[in-house]
């Protein structure tokens, strides 16, 4: 059973930075064709993709939400996923979730489009990010 647990959220002023962490357990070394991703969901809005990464080769894709202001990365030895966010804006306020699932073809642009959430079957509980002026 794959389990995901996010941490690192909090309150920050506009222009600040946060680094989110997602600890992954139950993931076996044989699952190299897996992808992981960060999503966010603001009150009253749909869950939207932020970025995704292929566990196998480390290739990444970014959605428009935080493109140019975020970096997704992974520590394959510790099975940990990260999201570094910079130049945060009040509109970045949301619950941020990490997700994982198999992806034989690796990440692609379809991981950053509307509806990308259906590609993932494993989700964490989320970590709240609040950005104030």
mmCIF file with all atom_site columns, N, CA and C in Angstrom, residues 10-43:
data_model
loop_
_atom_site.group_PDB
_atom_site.id
_atom_site.type_symbol
_atom_site.label_atom_id
_atom_site.label_alt_id
_atom_site.label_comp_id
_atom_site.label_asym_id
_atom_site.label_entity_id
_atom_site.label_seq_id
_atom_site.pdbx_PDB_ins_code
_atom_site.Cartn_x
_atom_site.Cartn_y
_atom_site.Cartn_z
_atom_site.occupancy
_atom_site.B_iso_or_equiv
_atom_site.pdbx_formal_charge
_atom_site.auth_seq_id
_atom_site.auth_comp_id
_atom_site.auth_asym_id
_atom_site.auth_atom_id
_atom_site.pdbx_PDB_model_num
ATOM 1   N N  . UNK A 1 10 ? 2.591   26.311 5.206   1.00 0.00 ? 10 UNK A N  1
ATOM 2   C CA . UNK A 1 10 ? 2.568   27.318 6.249   1.00 0.00 ? 10 UNK A CA 1
ATOM 3   C C  . UNK A 1 10 ? 2.126   28.651 5.695   1.00 0.00 ? 10 UNK A C  1
ATOM 4   N N  . UNK A 1 11 ? 2.315   29.676 6.494   1.00 0.00 ? 11 UNK A N  1
ATOM 5   C CA . UNK A 1 11 ? 1.945   31.035 6.096   1.00 0.00 ? 11 UNK A CA 1
ATOM 6   C C  . UNK A 1 11 ? 3.198   31.814 5.737   1.00 0.00 ? 11 UNK A C  1
ATOM 7   N N  . UNK A 1 12 ? 3.120   32.552 4.657   1.00 0.00 ? 12 UNK A N  1
ATOM 8   C CA . UNK A 1 12 ? 4.270   33.310 4.185   1.00 0.00 ? 12 UNK A CA 1
ATOM 9   C C  . UNK A 1 12 ? 3.761   34.594 3.541   1.00 0.00 ? 12 UNK A C  1
ATOM 10  N N  . UNK A 1 13 ? 4.583   35.614 3.562   1.00 0.00 ? 13 UNK A N  1
ATOM 11  C CA . UNK A 1 13 ? 4.216   36.857 2.906   1.00 0.00 ? 13 UNK A CA 1
ATOM 12  C C  . UNK A 1 13 ? 4.493   36.773 1.409   1.00 0.00 ? 13 UNK A C  1
ATOM 13  N N  . UNK A 1 14 ? 3.770   37.569 0.662   1.00 0.00 ? 14 UNK A N  1
ATOM 14  C CA . UNK A 1 14 ? 3.973   37.611 -0.787  1.00 0.00 ? 14 UNK A CA 1
ATOM 15  C C  . UNK A 1 14 ? 5.437   37.875 -1.096  1.00 0.00 ? 14 UNK A C  1
ATOM 16  N N  . UNK A 1 15 ? 5.940   37.136 -2.076  1.00 0.00 ? 15 UNK A N  1
ATOM 17  C CA . UNK A 1 15 ? 7.342   37.235 -2.442  1.00 0.00 ? 15 UNK A CA 1
ATOM 18  C C  . UNK A 1 15 ? 8.224   36.218 -1.746  1.00 0.00 ? 15 UNK A C  1
ATOM 19  N N  . UNK A 1 16 ? 7.680   35.562 -0.747  1.00 0.00 ? 16 UNK A N  1
ATOM 20  C CA . UNK A 1 16 ? 8.450   34.588 0.007   1.00 0.00 ? 16 UNK A CA 1
ATOM 21  C C  . UNK A 1 16 ? 8.520   33.232 -0.675  1.00 0.00 ? 16 UNK A C  1
ATOM 22  N N  . UNK A 1 17 ? 9.165   32.295 0.015   1.00 0.00 ? 17 UNK A N  1
ATOM 23  C CA . UNK A 1 17 ? 9.386   30.954 -0.525  1.00 0.00 ? 17 UNK A CA 1
ATOM 24  C C  . UNK A 1 17 ? 8.974   29.891 0.485   1.00 0.00 ? 17 UNK A C  1
ATOM 25  N N  . UNK A 1 18 ? 8.625   28.734 -0.026  1.00 0.00 ? 18 UNK A N  1
ATOM 26  C CA . UNK A 1 18 ? 8.335   27.565 0.786   1.00 0.00 ? 18 UNK A CA 1
ATOM 27  C C  . UNK A 1 18 ? 8.826   26.336 0.045   1.00 0.00 ? 18 UNK A C  1
ATOM 28  N N  . UNK A 1 19 ? 9.212   25.324 0.797   1.00 0.00 ? 19 UNK A N  1
ATOM 29  C CA . UNK A 1 19 ? 9.586   24.050 0.197   1.00 0.00 ? 19 UNK A CA 1
ATOM 30  C C  . UNK A 1 19 ? 8.708   22.973 0.802   1.00 0.00 ? 19 UNK A C  1
ATOM 31  N N  . UNK A 1 20 ? 7.906   22.360 -0.025  1.00 0.00 ? 20 UNK A N  1
ATOM 32  C CA . UNK A 1 20 ? 7.030   21.286 0.406   1.00 0.00 ? 20 UNK A CA 1
ATOM 33  C C  . UNK A 1 20 ? 7.741   19.947 0.250   1.00 0.00 ? 20 UNK A C  1
ATOM 34  N N  . UNK A 1 21 ? 7.416   19.045 1.153   1.00 0.00 ? 21 UNK A N  1
ATOM 35  C CA . UNK A 1 21 ? 7.999   17.710 1.141   1.00 0.00 ? 21 UNK A CA 1
ATOM 36  C C  . UNK A 1 21 ? 6.887   16.674 1.153   1.00 0.00 ? 21 UNK A C  1
ATOM 37  N N  . UNK A 1 22 ? 7.088   15.600 0.418   1.00 0.00 ? 22 UNK A N  1
ATOM 38  C CA . UNK A 1 22 ? 6.148   14.482 0.407   1.00 0.00 ? 22 UNK A CA 1
ATOM 39  C C  . UNK A 1 22 ? 6.928   13.202 0.660   1.00 0.00 ? 22 UNK A C  1
ATOM 40  N N  . UNK A 1 23 ? 6.673   12.586 1.807   1.00 0.00 ? 23 UNK A N  1
ATOM 41  C CA . UNK A 1 23 ? 7.319   11.326 2.142   1.00 0.00 ? 23 UNK A CA 1
ATOM 42  C C  . UNK A 1 23 ? 6.488   10.184 1.587   1.00 0.00 ? 23 UNK A C  1
ATOM 43  N N  . UNK A 1 24 ? 7.139   9.290  0.882   1.00 0.00 ? 24 UNK A N  1
ATOM 44  C CA . UNK A 1 24 ? 6.463   8.192  0.209   1.00 0.00 ? 24 UNK A CA 1
ATOM 45  C C  . UNK A 1 24 ? 6.853   6.875  0.879   1.00 0.00 ? 24 UNK A C  1
ATOM 46  N N  . UNK A 1 25 ? 5.883   6.093  1.284   1.00 0.00 ? 25 UNK A N  1
ATOM 47  C CA . UNK A 1 25 ? 6.150   4.784  1.854   1.00 0.00 ? 25 UNK A CA 1
ATOM 48  C C  . UNK A 1 25 ? 5.354   3.730  1.092   1.00 0.00 ? 25 UNK A C  1
ATOM 49  N N  . UNK A 1 26 ? 5.818   2.499  1.205   1.00 0.00 ? 26 UNK A N  1
ATOM 50  C CA . UNK A 1 26 ? 5.134   1.423  0.506   1.00 0.00 ? 26 UNK A CA 1
ATOM 51  C C  . UNK A 1 26 ? 5.492   1.350  -0.961  1.00 0.00 ? 26 UNK A C  1
ATOM 52  N N  . UNK A 1 27 ? 6.421   2.161  -1.383  1.00 0.00 ? 27 UNK A N  1
ATOM 53  C CA . UNK A 1 27 ? 6.849   2.190  -2.789  1.00 0.00 ? 27 UNK A CA 1
ATOM 54  C C  . UNK A 1 27 ? 8.031   1.245  -2.923  1.00 0.00 ? 27 UNK A C  1
ATOM 55  N N  . UNK A 1 28 ? 7.956   0.321  -3.830  1.00 0.00 ? 28 UNK A N  1
ATOM 56  C CA . UNK A 1 28 ? 9.035   -0.646 -3.961  1.00 0.00 ? 28 UNK A CA 1
ATOM 57  C C  . UNK A 1 28 ? 10.012  -0.229 -5.062  1.00 0.00 ? 28 UNK A C  1
ATOM 58  N N  . UNK A 1 29 ? 11.206  -0.722 -4.924  1.00 0.00 ? 29 UNK A N  1
ATOM 59  C CA . UNK A 1 29 ? 12.253  -0.340 -5.871  1.00 0.00 ? 29 UNK A CA 1
ATOM 60  C C  . UNK A 1 29 ? 11.954  -0.822 -7.285  1.00 0.00 ? 29 UNK A C  1
ATOM 61  N N  . UNK A 1 30 ? 11.036  -1.789 -7.398  1.00 0.00 ? 30 UNK A N  1
ATOM 62  C CA . UNK A 1 30 ? 10.722  -2.284 -8.733  1.00 0.00 ? 30 UNK A CA 1
ATOM 63  C C  . UNK A 1 30 ? 9.800   -1.340 -9.492  1.00 0.00 ? 30 UNK A C  1
ATOM 64  N N  . UNK A 1 31 ? 9.207   -0.386 -8.778  1.00 0.00 ? 31 UNK A N  1
ATOM 65  C CA . UNK A 1 31 ? 8.251   0.508  -9.415  1.00 0.00 ? 31 UNK A CA 1
ATOM 66  C C  . UNK A 1 31 ? 8.941   1.708  -10.037 1.00 0.00 ? 31 UNK A C  1
ATOM 67  N N  . UNK A 1 32 ? 9.843   1.459  -10.940 1.00 0.00 ? 32 UNK A N  1
ATOM 68  C CA . UNK A 1 32 ? 10.584  2.568  -11.530 1.00 0.00 ? 32 UNK A CA 1
ATOM 69  C C  . UNK A 1 32 ? 9.747   3.330  -12.532 1.00 0.00 ? 32 UNK A C  1
ATOM 70  N N  . UNK A 1 33 ? 8.681   2.735  -13.056 1.00 0.00 ? 33 UNK A N  1
ATOM 71  C CA . UNK A 1 33 ? 7.858   3.432  -14.037 1.00 0.00 ? 33 UNK A CA 1
ATOM 72  C C  . UNK A 1 33 ? 6.691   4.137  -13.365 1.00 0.00 ? 33 UNK A C  1
ATOM 73  N N  . UNK A 1 34 ? 7.008   4.862  -12.326 1.00 0.00 ? 34 UNK A N  1
ATOM 74  C CA . UNK A 1 34 ? 6.012   5.638  -11.601 1.00 0.00 ? 34 UNK A CA 1
ATOM 75  C C  . UNK A 1 34 ? 6.270   7.118  -11.790 1.00 0.00 ? 34 UNK A C  1
ATOM 76  N N  . UNK A 1 35 ? 5.186   7.874  -11.717 1.00 0.00 ? 35 UNK A N  1
ATOM 77  C CA . UNK A 1 35 ? 5.272   9.320  -11.755 1.00 0.00 ? 35 UNK A CA 1
ATOM 78  C C  . UNK A 1 35 ? 4.676   9.892  -10.484 1.00 0.00 ? 35 UNK A C  1
ATOM 79  N N  . UNK A 1 36 ? 5.184   11.030 -10.080 1.00 0.00 ? 36 UNK A N  1
ATOM 80  C CA . UNK A 1 36 ? 4.678   11.716 -8.906  1.00 0.00 ? 36 UNK A CA 1
ATOM 81  C C  . UNK A 1 36 ? 4.412   13.159 -9.275  1.00 0.00 ? 36 UNK A C  1
ATOM 82  N N  . UNK A 1 37 ? 3.538   13.777 -8.532  1.00 0.00 ? 37 UNK A N  1
ATOM 83  C CA . UNK A 1 37 ? 3.136   15.123 -8.911  1.00 0.00 ? 37 UNK A CA 1
ATOM 84  C C  . UNK A 1 37 ? 2.671   15.919 -7.712  1.00 0.00 ? 37 UNK A C  1
ATOM 85  N N  . UNK A 1 38 ? 2.636   17.225 -7.891  1.00 0.00 ? 38 UNK A N  1
ATOM 86  C CA . UNK A 1 38 ? 2.025   18.137 -6.937  1.00 0.00 ? 38 UNK A CA 1
ATOM 87  C C  . UNK A 1 38 ? 0.804   18.764 -7.595  1.00 0.00 ? 38 UNK A C  1
ATOM 88  N N  . UNK A 1 39 ? -0.261  18.826 -6.819  1.00 0.00 ? 39 UNK A N  1
ATOM 89  C CA . UNK A 1 39 ? -1.482  19.506 -7.215  1.00 0.00 ? 39 UNK A CA 1
ATOM 90  C C  . UNK A 1 39 ? -1.829  20.522 -6.131  1.00 0.00 ? 39 UNK A C  1
ATOM 91  N N  . UNK A 1 40 ? -2.743  21.421 -6.460  1.00 0.00 ? 40 UNK A N  1
ATOM 92  C CA . UNK A 1 40 ? -3.238  22.339 -5.440  1.00 0.00 ? 40 UNK A CA 1
ATOM 93  C C  . UNK A 1 40 ? -4.726  22.581 -5.662  1.00 0.00 ? 40 UNK A C  1
ATOM 94  N N  . UNK A 1 41 ? -5.381  22.906 -4.560  1.00 0.00 ? 41 UNK A N  1
ATOM 95  C CA . UNK A 1 41 ? -6.819  23.146 -4.616  1.00 0.00 ? 41 UNK A CA 1
ATOM 96  C C  . UNK A 1 41 ? -7.159  24.310 -3.708  1.00 0.00 ? 41 UNK A C  1
ATOM 97  N N  . UNK A 1 42 ? -7.632  25.374 -4.318  1.00 0.00 ? 42 UNK A N  1
ATOM 98  C CA . UNK A 1 42 ? -8.057  26.547 -3.563  1.00 0.00 ? 42 UNK A CA 1
ATOM 99  C C  . UNK A 1 42 ? -9.551  26.455 -3.288  1.00 0.00 ? 42 UNK A C  1
ATOM 100 N N  . UNK A 1 43 ? -10.035 27.112 -2.248  1.00 0.00 ? 43 UNK A N  1
ATOM 101 C CA . UNK A 1 43 ? -11.470 27.063 -1.933  1.00 0.00 ? 43 UNK A CA 1
ATOM 102 C C  . UNK A 1 43 ? -12.322 27.493 -3.118  1.00 0.00 ? 43 UNK A C  1
#
